[in-house]
XYZ file of C-alpha atoms in Angstrom:
393
model
C 0.015 -0.049 0.027
C 1.502 3.249 -1.108
C 0.377 6.507 0.582
C 1.030 9.762 -1.266
C 2.459 12.524 0.888
C 0.095 15.179 -0.432
C -2.880 12.777 -0.020
C -1.731 12.169 3.547
C -1.281 15.925 4.343
C -4.409 16.863 2.695
C -6.276 14.245 4.689
C -4.702 15.486 7.931
C -5.708 19.016 6.944
C -9.227 18.251 5.863
C -9.697 16.463 9.231
C -8.478 19.260 11.356
C -6.651 22.361 10.379
C -9.339 24.083 8.331
C -12.640 22.382 8.378
C -12.475 21.015 11.952
C -11.313 23.750 14.153
C -14.528 23.935 16.014
C -17.902 22.335 16.847
C -20.249 25.318 16.262
C -23.123 23.467 17.708
C -21.331 21.965 20.711
C -23.072 22.564 23.951
C -21.084 24.303 26.722
C -21.714 21.155 28.858
C -19.748 19.086 26.416
C -16.409 20.663 27.468
C -14.476 18.239 29.402
C -12.793 18.807 32.779
C -9.575 20.793 32.588
C -6.276 19.059 32.282
C -5.147 17.542 35.554
C -4.235 14.217 37.325
C -4.958 11.358 35.106
C -5.977 7.709 36.160
C -3.191 5.418 37.162
C -1.258 4.374 34.035
C 0.030 0.922 33.012
C 3.692 0.348 33.655
C 4.754 1.149 30.172
C 2.913 4.516 30.007
C 3.994 7.615 31.970
C 0.998 9.248 33.934
C 0.142 12.702 33.217
C -0.323 15.324 35.964
C 0.085 18.905 35.084
C 3.241 18.128 33.138
C 5.543 18.109 36.134
C 7.219 15.387 38.079
C 6.337 15.433 41.803
C 4.419 18.266 43.682
C 4.375 21.324 41.525
C 5.558 24.550 42.950
C 3.246 27.614 42.547
C 4.331 29.316 39.233
C 4.872 32.915 38.916
C 1.601 34.250 37.584
C 1.983 35.269 33.933
C 0.025 37.090 31.276
C -0.632 34.865 28.263
C -1.989 35.845 24.958
C -3.565 33.017 22.918
C -4.057 33.655 19.126
C -7.170 31.441 18.636
C -8.203 29.615 21.732
C -11.762 28.377 21.037
C -11.247 25.378 18.786
C -9.794 22.094 19.696
C -6.546 22.658 21.534
C -7.413 26.210 22.494
C -9.972 25.419 25.264
C -7.595 22.943 26.807
C -4.933 25.393 26.771
C -7.085 28.147 28.397
C -8.123 25.705 31.145
C -4.501 24.534 31.728
C -3.199 28.112 32.011
C -6.003 29.205 34.352
C -5.500 26.227 36.610
C -1.971 27.284 37.067
C -2.947 30.856 37.962
C -2.094 32.666 34.832
C -4.089 35.437 33.264
C -5.357 34.602 29.712
C -6.225 37.006 26.887
C -7.852 35.574 23.711
C -7.319 37.212 20.197
C -9.670 35.805 17.420
C -12.494 36.891 15.078
C -15.178 35.886 17.584
C -16.764 33.582 15.057
C -15.980 30.216 16.632
C -17.877 29.368 19.936
C -17.884 32.862 21.250
C -19.734 31.815 24.353
C -16.648 30.099 25.720
C -14.872 31.605 28.647
C -17.141 34.607 29.451
C -14.762 35.798 32.211
C -11.652 35.708 29.952
C -10.532 38.957 28.079
C -11.278 38.691 24.520
C -9.768 40.958 21.791
C -11.479 40.898 18.371
C -9.661 41.274 15.145
C -8.309 39.277 12.152
C -4.815 38.007 11.633
C -5.116 38.983 8.063
C -4.982 42.732 8.350
C -6.602 43.696 11.519
C -4.176 43.353 14.412
C -5.150 46.749 15.933
C -6.364 45.319 19.156
C -2.999 43.935 19.935
C -1.203 47.269 19.489
C 0.509 48.690 22.565
C -0.276 45.723 24.698
C 2.189 43.559 26.612
C 2.216 39.839 27.589
C 4.806 37.495 29.002
C 4.242 34.953 26.324
C 2.109 34.459 23.259
C 0.715 30.895 22.201
C -0.136 30.771 18.462
C -2.627 28.043 17.905
C -3.865 29.460 14.539
C -0.921 30.169 12.410
C -0.946 28.505 8.959
C 0.613 31.118 6.589
C 4.117 32.665 7.278
C 2.995 36.137 6.162
C 0.401 36.159 8.957
C 2.701 34.654 11.578
C 5.394 37.180 10.650
C 2.879 40.136 11.160
C 1.810 39.012 14.615
C 5.303 37.998 15.788
C 6.797 41.255 14.602
C 4.072 43.383 16.190
C 4.269 41.787 19.525
C 8.139 41.169 19.614
C 8.985 44.342 21.641
C 6.481 43.512 24.294
C 6.682 39.698 24.963
C 9.350 37.369 26.277
C 8.398 34.200 24.333
C 6.447 33.166 21.285
C 5.140 29.640 21.225
C 4.170 28.456 17.747
C 2.040 25.300 17.322
C 3.472 23.648 14.209
C 3.130 20.022 13.107
C 5.251 16.944 12.433
C 3.898 17.493 8.887
C 6.850 19.902 8.383
C 9.279 16.987 7.892
C 10.218 16.425 4.354
C 10.149 12.604 4.897
C 9.254 10.186 7.731
C 11.344 7.180 6.420
C 13.828 7.251 9.200
C 13.074 5.217 12.386
C 13.656 7.358 15.535
C 14.320 10.658 13.727
C 14.462 13.743 15.897
C 14.022 17.529 15.542
C 17.109 17.783 13.348
C 15.391 15.931 10.461
C 15.001 18.058 7.188
C 11.793 19.926 6.861
C 9.813 20.367 3.682
C 10.861 23.307 1.459
C 8.330 25.768 0.241
C 8.805 25.421 -3.471
C 6.835 28.697 -4.211
C 7.704 31.268 -1.594
C 4.468 33.081 -2.578
C 2.304 30.209 -1.931
C -0.412 30.386 0.780
C -2.234 27.410 -0.412
C -2.612 25.595 2.928
C -4.344 22.592 1.406
C -1.461 21.872 -1.011
C 1.546 22.971 1.023
C 0.523 22.550 4.521
C 3.737 20.994 5.951
C 5.951 23.401 4.005
C 3.935 26.406 5.086
C 4.125 25.246 8.730
C 7.859 25.069 8.423
C 8.047 28.515 6.926
C 5.809 29.804 9.802
C 8.451 28.443 12.232
C 11.219 30.397 10.486
C 9.072 33.559 10.432
C 8.636 33.453 14.080
C 12.249 32.764 14.676
C 13.245 35.730 12.452
C 11.039 38.084 14.313
C 12.004 36.940 17.831
C 15.443 35.300 17.550
C 16.181 33.209 20.528
C 12.741 33.578 21.996
C 10.750 31.042 20.052
C 9.331 27.516 21.097
C 8.380 25.734 17.981
C 6.121 22.695 19.020
C 5.592 19.935 16.466
C 2.578 17.851 17.686
C 1.627 14.572 15.952
C -1.958 13.374 15.937
C -3.931 15.255 18.665
C -6.800 13.215 20.181
C -9.181 13.286 23.172
C -12.236 15.345 23.951
C -13.123 18.265 21.622
C -11.406 16.491 18.768
C -13.443 17.403 15.600
C -11.464 15.397 13.210
C -13.151 12.062 13.364
C -9.839 10.314 13.406
C -9.277 8.936 16.864
C -13.049 9.174 17.524
C -13.629 6.743 14.651
C -12.001 4.121 16.859
C -13.846 5.128 19.841
C -17.170 5.064 18.097
C -16.480 1.794 16.238
C -15.048 -0.138 19.230
C -17.965 0.975 21.402
C -20.429 -0.440 18.773
C -18.761 -3.884 19.143
C -18.809 -6.815 16.865
C -16.163 -7.804 14.374
C -13.872 -4.629 13.627
C -11.553 -4.328 10.789
C -7.924 -3.433 12.243
C -5.268 -2.438 9.927
C -2.080 -4.520 9.055
C -0.536 -7.005 11.369
C -0.861 -4.985 14.413
C 2.843 -4.345 14.890
C 3.072 -0.953 13.146
C 4.085 1.711 15.687
C 1.702 4.664 16.216
C 1.993 8.008 18.024
C -0.547 10.563 19.389
C -0.883 13.274 21.972
C -4.063 13.812 24.263
C -4.798 17.540 23.755
C -5.052 18.029 27.527
C -1.575 16.676 28.061
C -0.181 18.887 25.202
C -1.939 21.950 26.719
C -0.419 21.207 30.179
C 3.001 20.920 28.774
C 2.724 24.087 26.592
C 1.949 26.000 29.917
C 5.029 24.413 31.521
C 7.059 25.373 28.400
C 6.122 29.042 29.089
C 6.759 28.929 32.765
C 10.143 27.209 32.216
C 11.012 29.467 29.155
C 11.682 26.167 27.245
C 12.900 27.314 23.792
C 13.758 25.701 20.600
C 12.029 22.888 18.671
C 10.222 19.958 20.100
C 8.396 16.918 18.839
C 5.338 16.879 21.102
C 3.841 13.524 20.730
C 3.782 10.219 22.677
C 3.529 7.867 24.296
C 6.936 7.577 26.009
C 7.714 4.154 24.751
C 7.186 2.695 21.324
C 3.480 1.504 21.223
C 1.898 -0.588 18.391
C -1.469 -0.343 16.751
C -2.397 -3.486 18.293
C -1.605 -2.323 21.768
C -3.430 1.000 21.180
C -6.607 -0.562 19.887
C -6.716 -3.352 22.586
C -6.316 -0.891 25.381
C -8.981 1.305 23.878
C -11.289 -1.676 23.367
C -10.898 -2.812 26.970
C -11.624 0.711 28.298
C -14.778 0.895 26.099
C -16.297 -2.348 27.370
C -14.434 -5.013 25.425
C -17.264 -5.461 22.930
C -15.208 -5.608 19.703
C -13.281 -8.405 18.181
C -10.275 -7.173 16.152
C -9.536 -8.804 12.715
C -6.169 -7.795 11.482
C -6.089 -7.456 7.795
C -2.775 -7.234 5.957
C -1.765 -3.963 4.289
C -1.405 -5.733 0.957
C -4.993 -6.969 1.096
C -6.298 -3.580 2.057
C -4.360 -1.896 -0.789
C -6.011 -4.375 -3.136
C -9.404 -3.376 -1.842
C -8.439 0.390 -2.180
C -8.584 0.952 1.567
C -6.157 3.692 2.482
C -4.215 4.268 5.669
C -4.898 7.342 7.718
C -8.058 8.460 5.749
C -9.988 5.151 5.777
C -8.235 3.654 8.814
C -7.147 6.611 10.988
C -3.993 6.755 13.083
C -2.397 4.133 11.053
C -0.078 4.201 7.956
C 1.702 1.207 6.398
C 5.408 1.377 7.504
C 6.952 1.628 4.066
C 8.441 4.184 1.587
C 8.666 7.767 2.944
C 6.533 6.729 5.894
C 8.714 3.866 7.120
C 9.552 5.697 10.212
C 6.068 7.011 10.878
C 5.101 6.335 14.570
C 8.664 6.431 15.717
C 9.626 10.093 15.875
C 11.773 10.933 18.895
C 10.086 12.719 21.659
C 13.048 12.675 24.033
C 13.572 16.493 24.000
C 9.968 17.218 24.969
C 10.015 14.487 27.574
C 13.154 15.868 29.132
C 11.292 19.268 29.278
C 8.419 17.681 31.148
C 5.971 16.290 28.534
C 4.000 13.476 30.155
C 1.118 11.286 28.850
C -2.038 9.868 30.167
C -3.002 6.243 29.155
C -4.762 5.837 25.832
C -7.358 3.879 27.670
C -8.277 7.037 29.726
C -8.274 9.227 26.655
C -10.628 6.741 25.010
C -13.049 6.656 27.934
C -13.102 10.555 28.177
C -13.647 10.887 24.446
C -16.666 8.540 24.652
C -18.066 10.579 27.419
C -17.617 13.759 25.378
C -19.108 12.219 22.350
C -22.078 11.260 24.455
C -22.688 15.028 25.326
C -22.683 16.275 21.665
C -25.896 17.647 20.194
C -27.801 15.253 18.014
C -27.074 17.514 15.031
C -23.335 17.485 15.398
C -21.648 16.516 12.111
C -21.480 12.792 11.567
C -17.805 13.033 10.710
C -17.001 14.183 14.165
C -17.756 10.615 15.424
C -15.997 8.862 12.558
C -14.062 9.967 9.421
C -12.977 6.403 8.521
C -14.684 3.503 6.771
C -18.412 3.251 6.900
C -19.848 0.135 8.532
C -21.028 -0.981 5.130
C -17.718 -0.686 3.486
C -15.892 -2.238 6.497
C -18.381 -5.279 6.306
C -17.637 -5.716 2.646
C -13.853 -5.681 3.116
C -14.100 -8.218 6.032
C -16.318 -10.412 3.973
C -13.785 -10.337 0.997
C -10.894 -10.985 3.453
C -12.740 -14.130 4.810
C -13.522 -15.397 1.374
C -10.030 -14.838 -0.115
């Protein structure tokens, strides 16, 4: 099975960056509890608290500006920052879930040409959760540079030119932007994110934290990727599982990422970080079995070889989220080094806890929430047809 890079990046983008930043119809009650102590983890998974080892000393209160703040990662970030005693200001257009955080200062504007509300204001740090075009990142970074100490840019592992090296770290080559004038996020997502990183660093040399998450999962996830497995496993019965189960996979719970981003500000952690987990290499089989157990154990997993899936025109990532066949330029997918972020305090809750919390969140969604929020993968009918063909081979 061959997965084209552009197809992979476009699928990732379609699932989250543009069309899934928010659930406009999501009730306020659907918001999960803030990031905090997680359930006890199995021995091979590090527990998540607030991103710190041992009792956390009270931090110095800081003034934080979040560019965005009301989509998927944003609300987790607001909750994590406020739980640590920091003052938060949001800057956005006010179009996505404006009802959230009524007691938080909200500045209205537009990153594309209307930054007036930010002029003359000072914050300790800025967390940019909504930057996709280098021109716009440069504008906000340059405007804020005289009055901030740190600029945290939420990038992506999609910046890497290839993911064929097992265990690659932040020094791996990033995707070049072939056309410097391009602002086509759907076509050049990874290259544009890499250019955004450079734009932030150029505006604030030595004061930037470039964070490269992998697949972000958990409550508030609008992409339908991890929620596909939560939904399908909860339904039970025979479930099509991709490959032989041995393929490594990586992810990060949005609440764990948010808690660590706040720590990165408190500690002034600078540089580039791959922000994904878990701590130890984990296979697709381990991930799905742990989720299945947490969701009631109603599903029976049938592992279907990648070659058979390819013959059936079933694609990794888009049809079967989280998973890519470990071949070609994706031979190292699921093995990126997170050592630098772990050393800086990044911790992870068990995927079983994330699955249970995600199911609870899905249960709170309004009846008219988009179907793709619950699943962006194979339909039940298509899955049944592929399983029938596999049994009859």
